[in-house]
Amino acid sequence: MKLIVAIVHNEDAGALVDALTDKEYRVTRLQSQGGFLKQGNASVLVGLEDAQVDEVLATIKETCHARTQFINPTPPIMEPGEFYMPYPVEVEFGGATVFVLSVDRYERL
Ligand code: 2BA
């Protein structure tokens, strides 16, 4: 048994959850936040059999797309008289960051 944790863009999470539930997977969507961009994203948990991992990875690939976003970097500490011109930096997010974990035990009580 495995647990897939997929960190995806909020805009892709709905389509991913729908595609997985259509295929009768059991899915949990958690609201999460990236440490770097400090923006909301979604963590999708799927408990599944080993033989199903490839199908779920393929579904994640189909529904989650890479995006570029612009962030404003934190300005450096300035000395008097120094000048800093802030400009946005382009950062790529995803399609998805996926962890596949082995599960020792799974119970539905
Ligand atoms: P964030 O931490 O907000 O990162 C968003 C994007 O910013 C990353 O996209 C990456 O392109 C860039 N980035 C992150 N940390 C960076 C750094 N130290 N220097 C330069 N660029 C950096 P993704 O790699 O696609 O990650 C998307 C989200 O997936 C992340 O959001 C985070 O929530 C999660 N994630 C990615 N790798 C992870 C890991 N190893 N462990 C836990 N969560 C992870």
Short mmCIF file of N, CA and C and ligand atoms in Angstrom, two decimals:
data_model
loop_
_atom_site.label_atom_id
_atom_site.label_comp_id
_atom_site.label_asym_id
_atom_site.label_seq_id
_atom_site.Cartn_x
_atom_site.Cartn_y
_atom_site.Cartn_z
N MET A 1 0.85 -1.20 0.00
CA MET A 1 0.00 0.00 0.00
C MET A 1 0.88 1.25 0.00
N LYS A 2 0.43 2.29 -0.69
CA LYS A 2 1.19 3.55 -0.78
C LYS A 2 0.30 4.72 -0.40
N LEU A 3 0.95 5.82 -0.04
CA LEU A 3 0.26 7.10 0.11
C LEU A 3 0.96 8.09 -0.81
N ILE A 4 0.19 8.67 -1.72
CA ILE A 4 0.73 9.72 -2.59
C ILE A 4 0.35 11.07 -1.99
N VAL A 5 1.35 11.93 -1.85
CA VAL A 5 1.13 13.32 -1.45
C VAL A 5 1.53 14.17 -2.65
N ALA A 6 0.56 14.85 -3.24
CA ALA A 6 0.84 15.68 -4.42
C ALA A 6 0.57 17.14 -4.06
N ILE A 7 1.60 17.96 -4.16
CA ILE A 7 1.43 19.40 -3.89
C ILE A 7 1.22 20.06 -5.25
N VAL A 8 0.06 20.67 -5.42
CA VAL A 8 -0.33 21.17 -6.74
C VAL A 8 -0.84 22.60 -6.62
N HIS A 9 -0.93 23.26 -7.77
CA HIS A 9 -1.48 24.62 -7.80
C HIS A 9 -2.96 24.58 -7.45
N ASN A 10 -3.43 25.57 -6.70
CA ASN A 10 -4.85 25.61 -6.33
C ASN A 10 -5.76 25.49 -7.55
N GLU A 11 -5.33 26.12 -8.67
CA GLU A 11 -6.20 26.12 -9.86
C GLU A 11 -6.31 24.74 -10.50
N ASP A 12 -5.37 23.83 -10.20
CA ASP A 12 -5.43 22.48 -10.76
C ASP A 12 -6.07 21.47 -9.81
N ALA A 13 -6.18 21.84 -8.53
CA ALA A 13 -6.56 20.84 -7.53
C ALA A 13 -7.97 20.29 -7.76
N GLY A 14 -8.90 21.16 -8.15
CA GLY A 14 -10.27 20.70 -8.35
C GLY A 14 -10.35 19.65 -9.46
N ALA A 15 -9.67 19.93 -10.58
CA ALA A 15 -9.70 18.99 -11.71
C ALA A 15 -9.04 17.67 -11.32
N LEU A 16 -7.95 17.75 -10.55
CA LEU A 16 -7.27 16.52 -10.12
C LEU A 16 -8.17 15.69 -9.21
N VAL A 17 -8.78 16.34 -8.22
CA VAL A 17 -9.65 15.61 -7.29
C VAL A 17 -10.83 14.99 -8.05
N ASP A 18 -11.41 15.75 -8.98
CA ASP A 18 -12.54 15.21 -9.76
C ASP A 18 -12.11 14.01 -10.60
N ALA A 19 -10.95 14.12 -11.26
CA ALA A 19 -10.49 13.02 -12.12
C ALA A 19 -10.23 11.76 -11.28
N LEU A 20 -9.66 11.96 -10.08
CA LEU A 20 -9.36 10.79 -9.24
C LEU A 20 -10.63 10.17 -8.67
N THR A 21 -11.56 11.01 -8.23
CA THR A 21 -12.80 10.44 -7.66
C THR A 21 -13.63 9.77 -8.77
N ASP A 22 -13.57 10.31 -10.01
CA ASP A 22 -14.24 9.65 -11.13
C ASP A 22 -13.70 8.23 -11.33
N LYS A 23 -12.39 8.07 -11.06
CA LYS A 23 -11.77 6.74 -11.20
C LYS A 23 -11.89 5.93 -9.90
N GLU A 24 -12.70 6.44 -8.97
CA GLU A 24 -13.03 5.75 -7.71
C GLU A 24 -11.86 5.64 -6.73
N TYR A 25 -10.92 6.59 -6.82
CA TYR A 25 -9.91 6.68 -5.77
C TYR A 25 -10.49 7.46 -4.60
N ARG A 26 -9.98 7.17 -3.41
CA ARG A 26 -10.35 7.95 -2.22
C ARG A 26 -9.29 9.05 -2.06
N VAL A 27 -9.75 10.27 -1.93
CA VAL A 27 -8.86 11.43 -2.03
C VAL A 27 -9.16 12.43 -0.92
N THR A 28 -8.11 13.05 -0.38
CA THR A 28 -8.29 14.16 0.57
C THR A 28 -7.51 15.36 0.05
N ARG A 29 -8.18 16.51 0.03
CA ARG A 29 -7.52 17.75 -0.39
C ARG A 29 -7.32 18.64 0.84
N LEU A 30 -6.08 19.05 1.06
CA LEU A 30 -5.75 19.94 2.18
C LEU A 30 -5.30 21.28 1.62
N GLN A 31 -5.70 22.35 2.28
CA GLN A 31 -5.15 23.66 1.92
C GLN A 31 -3.75 23.76 2.51
N SER A 32 -2.78 24.20 1.72
CA SER A 32 -1.41 24.31 2.21
C SER A 32 -0.80 25.59 1.66
N GLN A 33 0.42 25.85 2.07
CA GLN A 33 1.08 27.09 1.62
C GLN A 33 2.54 26.79 1.35
N GLY A 34 3.04 27.25 0.22
CA GLY A 34 4.44 27.03 -0.13
C GLY A 34 5.35 27.89 0.73
N GLY A 35 6.47 27.31 1.14
CA GLY A 35 7.41 28.05 1.98
C GLY A 35 8.11 29.16 1.24
N PHE A 36 8.27 29.04 -0.07
CA PHE A 36 9.03 30.01 -0.84
C PHE A 36 8.14 31.16 -1.31
N LEU A 37 7.06 30.82 -2.00
CA LEU A 37 6.17 31.87 -2.51
C LEU A 37 5.22 32.40 -1.44
N LYS A 38 5.01 31.62 -0.37
CA LYS A 38 4.07 31.98 0.70
C LYS A 38 2.66 32.17 0.14
N GLN A 39 2.37 31.38 -0.89
CA GLN A 39 1.02 31.45 -1.47
C GLN A 39 0.31 30.14 -1.25
N GLY A 40 -1.02 30.20 -1.26
CA GLY A 40 -1.80 28.99 -1.05
C GLY A 40 -1.58 28.00 -2.18
N ASN A 41 -1.45 26.73 -1.82
CA ASN A 41 -1.48 25.67 -2.82
C ASN A 41 -2.31 24.54 -2.22
N ALA A 42 -2.37 23.40 -2.87
CA ALA A 42 -3.20 22.31 -2.36
C ALA A 42 -2.34 21.06 -2.26
N SER A 43 -2.54 20.32 -1.17
CA SER A 43 -1.88 19.03 -1.00
C SER A 43 -2.95 17.95 -1.11
N VAL A 44 -2.78 17.09 -2.07
CA VAL A 44 -3.79 16.06 -2.34
C VAL A 44 -3.22 14.72 -1.88
N LEU A 45 -3.94 14.05 -0.97
CA LEU A 45 -3.52 12.76 -0.42
C LEU A 45 -4.34 11.65 -1.06
N VAL A 46 -3.66 10.59 -1.49
CA VAL A 46 -4.37 9.45 -2.09
C VAL A 46 -3.76 8.17 -1.50
N GLY A 47 -4.57 7.40 -0.81
CA GLY A 47 -4.14 6.07 -0.35
C GLY A 47 -4.54 5.05 -1.40
N LEU A 48 -3.57 4.18 -1.79
CA LEU A 48 -3.86 3.30 -2.93
C LEU A 48 -2.97 2.06 -2.92
N GLU A 49 -3.33 1.12 -3.76
CA GLU A 49 -2.51 -0.09 -3.89
C GLU A 49 -1.28 0.22 -4.76
N ASP A 50 -0.22 -0.56 -4.55
CA ASP A 50 1.03 -0.33 -5.31
C ASP A 50 0.79 -0.29 -6.82
N ALA A 51 -0.09 -1.19 -7.29
CA ALA A 51 -0.31 -1.32 -8.74
C ALA A 51 -1.05 -0.12 -9.32
N GLN A 52 -1.60 0.74 -8.46
CA GLN A 52 -2.36 1.90 -8.95
C GLN A 52 -1.51 3.17 -9.04
N VAL A 53 -0.28 3.10 -8.56
CA VAL A 53 0.54 4.32 -8.47
C VAL A 53 0.73 4.95 -9.85
N ASP A 54 1.04 4.14 -10.86
CA ASP A 54 1.31 4.71 -12.19
C ASP A 54 0.09 5.42 -12.76
N GLU A 55 -1.10 4.85 -12.55
CA GLU A 55 -2.30 5.50 -13.08
C GLU A 55 -2.54 6.85 -12.40
N VAL A 56 -2.30 6.91 -11.09
CA VAL A 56 -2.50 8.18 -10.39
C VAL A 56 -1.44 9.20 -10.83
N LEU A 57 -0.21 8.77 -11.00
CA LEU A 57 0.82 9.70 -11.48
C LEU A 57 0.46 10.24 -12.86
N ALA A 58 -0.08 9.37 -13.72
CA ALA A 58 -0.49 9.81 -15.07
C ALA A 58 -1.63 10.83 -14.96
N THR A 59 -2.55 10.61 -14.04
CA THR A 59 -3.67 11.54 -13.86
C THR A 59 -3.17 12.90 -13.37
N ILE A 60 -2.19 12.86 -12.46
CA ILE A 60 -1.60 14.13 -11.97
C ILE A 60 -0.95 14.87 -13.14
N LYS A 61 -0.22 14.13 -13.98
CA LYS A 61 0.44 14.77 -15.14
C LYS A 61 -0.57 15.39 -16.08
N GLU A 62 -1.70 14.71 -16.28
CA GLU A 62 -2.72 15.22 -17.23
C GLU A 62 -3.39 16.49 -16.71
N THR A 63 -3.57 16.59 -15.38
CA THR A 63 -4.42 17.66 -14.85
C THR A 63 -3.64 18.83 -14.26
N CYS A 64 -2.35 18.65 -13.98
CA CYS A 64 -1.58 19.71 -13.30
C CYS A 64 -0.52 20.26 -14.24
N HIS A 65 -0.49 21.56 -14.38
CA HIS A 65 0.35 22.19 -15.40
C HIS A 65 1.34 23.16 -14.76
N ALA A 66 2.51 23.24 -15.36
CA ALA A 66 3.52 24.19 -14.87
C ALA A 66 3.06 25.62 -15.19
N ARG A 67 3.37 26.51 -14.28
CA ARG A 67 3.02 27.93 -14.44
C ARG A 67 4.20 28.77 -14.02
N THR A 68 4.28 29.96 -14.58
CA THR A 68 5.27 30.89 -14.04
C THR A 68 4.52 31.99 -13.29
N GLN A 69 5.14 32.40 -12.18
CA GLN A 69 4.56 33.47 -11.37
C GLN A 69 5.66 34.49 -11.11
N PHE A 70 5.26 35.71 -10.86
CA PHE A 70 6.22 36.76 -10.54
C PHE A 70 6.14 37.08 -9.05
N ILE A 71 7.30 37.15 -8.40
CA ILE A 71 7.32 37.54 -6.99
C ILE A 71 8.21 38.77 -6.84
N ASN A 72 7.89 39.55 -5.81
CA ASN A 72 8.73 40.70 -5.49
C ASN A 72 9.69 40.29 -4.38
N PRO A 73 11.01 40.19 -4.67
CA PRO A 73 11.94 39.74 -3.65
C PRO A 73 12.01 40.73 -2.48
N THR A 74 12.32 40.20 -1.29
CA THR A 74 12.48 41.06 -0.11
C THR A 74 13.69 41.96 -0.34
N PRO A 75 13.55 43.28 -0.12
CA PRO A 75 14.70 44.17 -0.36
C PRO A 75 15.81 43.91 0.66
N PRO A 76 17.08 44.07 0.25
CA PRO A 76 18.19 43.87 1.20
C PRO A 76 18.24 45.00 2.22
N ILE A 77 18.99 44.76 3.33
CA ILE A 77 19.18 45.83 4.31
C ILE A 77 20.09 46.89 3.67
N MET A 78 19.64 48.15 3.72
CA MET A 78 20.33 49.21 2.98
C MET A 78 21.14 50.09 3.94
N GLU A 79 22.27 50.56 3.44
CA GLU A 79 23.04 51.60 4.14
C GLU A 79 22.48 52.96 3.69
N PRO A 80 22.60 53.98 4.53
CA PRO A 80 22.13 55.31 4.11
C PRO A 80 22.79 55.72 2.79
N GLY A 81 22.00 56.23 1.89
CA GLY A 81 22.52 56.69 0.60
C GLY A 81 22.50 55.62 -0.47
N GLU A 82 22.31 54.35 -0.08
CA GLU A 82 22.24 53.28 -1.10
C GLU A 82 20.85 53.28 -1.73
N PHE A 83 20.83 52.78 -2.96
CA PHE A 83 19.56 52.78 -3.69
C PHE A 83 19.27 51.37 -4.19
N TYR A 84 18.05 50.91 -3.98
CA TYR A 84 17.67 49.56 -4.44
C TYR A 84 16.43 49.66 -5.32
N MET A 85 16.54 49.17 -6.53
CA MET A 85 15.39 49.19 -7.45
C MET A 85 14.74 47.80 -7.44
N PRO A 86 13.57 47.64 -6.80
CA PRO A 86 12.95 46.31 -6.77
C PRO A 86 12.34 45.96 -8.12
N TYR A 87 12.54 44.74 -8.56
CA TYR A 87 11.86 44.31 -9.77
C TYR A 87 11.41 42.87 -9.57
N PRO A 88 10.24 42.49 -10.15
CA PRO A 88 9.72 41.15 -9.93
C PRO A 88 10.60 40.07 -10.55
N VAL A 89 10.64 38.93 -9.90
CA VAL A 89 11.42 37.78 -10.37
C VAL A 89 10.46 36.68 -10.78
N GLU A 90 10.75 36.05 -11.92
CA GLU A 90 9.89 34.99 -12.43
C GLU A 90 10.25 33.66 -11.77
N VAL A 91 9.24 32.95 -11.25
CA VAL A 91 9.46 31.66 -10.60
C VAL A 91 8.50 30.65 -11.23
N GLU A 92 9.02 29.43 -11.49
CA GLU A 92 8.13 28.40 -12.05
C GLU A 92 7.56 27.54 -10.93
N PHE A 93 6.27 27.23 -11.01
CA PHE A 93 5.60 26.36 -10.03
C PHE A 93 5.11 25.12 -10.77
N GLY A 94 5.48 23.93 -10.25
CA GLY A 94 4.87 22.67 -10.71
C GLY A 94 5.16 22.31 -12.14
N GLY A 95 4.25 21.61 -12.74
CA GLY A 95 2.97 21.00 -12.47
C GLY A 95 2.67 20.44 -11.11
N ALA A 96 3.48 19.54 -10.53
CA ALA A 96 3.15 18.98 -9.23
C ALA A 96 4.43 18.48 -8.58
N THR A 97 4.47 18.59 -7.26
CA THR A 97 5.55 17.96 -6.49
C THR A 97 4.94 16.74 -5.82
N VAL A 98 5.47 15.57 -6.11
CA VAL A 98 4.79 14.34 -5.70
C VAL A 98 5.73 13.49 -4.83
N PHE A 99 5.21 13.06 -3.70
CA PHE A 99 5.91 12.11 -2.84
C PHE A 99 5.10 10.81 -2.83
N VAL A 100 5.79 9.68 -3.01
CA VAL A 100 5.12 8.37 -2.93
C VAL A 100 5.69 7.66 -1.69
N LEU A 101 4.84 7.46 -0.69
CA LEU A 101 5.28 6.91 0.59
C LEU A 101 4.75 5.50 0.77
N SER A 102 5.55 4.65 1.40
CA SER A 102 5.07 3.31 1.75
C SER A 102 4.23 3.40 3.02
N VAL A 103 3.14 2.68 3.04
CA VAL A 103 2.22 2.69 4.19
C VAL A 103 2.34 1.35 4.92
N ASP A 104 2.66 1.40 6.22
CA ASP A 104 2.79 0.16 7.00
C ASP A 104 1.42 -0.46 7.26
N ARG A 105 0.45 0.38 7.49
CA ARG A 105 -0.85 -0.16 7.90
C ARG A 105 -1.94 0.83 7.53
N TYR A 106 -3.07 0.33 7.07
CA TYR A 106 -4.21 1.18 6.68
C TYR A 106 -5.46 0.56 7.27
N GLU A 107 -6.22 1.34 8.02
CA GLU A 107 -7.45 0.83 8.65
C GLU A 107 -8.58 1.80 8.35
N ARG A 108 -9.76 1.27 8.08
CA ARG A 108 -10.97 2.12 8.06
C ARG A 108 -11.84 1.58 9.16
N LEU A 109 -11.93 2.34 10.27
CA LEU A 109 -12.59 1.81 11.47
C LEU A 109 -14.00 2.37 11.59
P1 2BA B 1 6.87 27.07 -2.85
O1 2BA B 1 7.78 26.70 -1.72
O2 2BA B 1 6.07 28.32 -2.67
O3 2BA B 1 7.78 27.15 -4.17
C1 2BA B 1 7.22 27.61 -5.39
C2 2BA B 1 8.27 27.54 -6.49
O4 2BA B 1 9.34 28.40 -6.17
C3 2BA B 1 8.90 26.15 -6.63
O5 2BA B 1 8.09 25.37 -7.49
C4 2BA B 1 10.26 26.46 -7.21
O6 2BA B 1 10.20 26.67 -8.61
C5 2BA B 1 10.58 27.80 -6.58
N1 2BA B 1 11.41 27.63 -5.39
C6 2BA B 1 11.08 27.05 -4.22
N2 2BA B 1 12.08 27.11 -3.34
C7 2BA B 1 13.09 27.76 -3.95
C8 2BA B 1 14.39 28.17 -3.57
N3 2BA B 1 14.88 27.88 -2.36
N4 2BA B 1 15.15 28.84 -4.47
C9 2BA B 1 14.68 29.13 -5.70
N5 2BA B 1 13.42 28.78 -6.14
C10 2BA B 1 12.65 28.11 -5.28
P2 2BA B 1 7.96 23.80 -7.26
O7 2BA B 1 9.32 23.19 -7.09
O8 2BA B 1 7.10 23.29 -8.35
O9 2BA B 1 7.23 23.63 -5.85
C11 2BA B 1 5.86 23.96 -5.70
C12 2BA B 1 5.45 23.80 -4.23
O10 2BA B 1 5.62 22.41 -3.86
C13 2BA B 1 6.31 24.57 -3.24
O11 2BA B 1 5.83 25.88 -3.12
C14 2BA B 1 6.14 23.76 -1.96
O12 2BA B 1 4.88 24.06 -1.36
C15 2BA B 1 6.06 22.34 -2.50
N6 2BA B 1 7.36 21.67 -2.50
C16 2BA B 1 8.26 21.62 -3.51
N7 2BA B 1 9.31 20.86 -3.18
C17 2BA B 1 9.08 20.43 -1.93
C18 2BA B 1 9.82 19.60 -1.02
N8 2BA B 1 11.03 19.07 -1.33
N9 2BA B 1 9.29 19.36 0.21
C19 2BA B 1 8.10 19.89 0.56
N10 2BA B 1 7.35 20.67 -0.26
C20 2BA B 1 7.85 20.94 -1.47
#
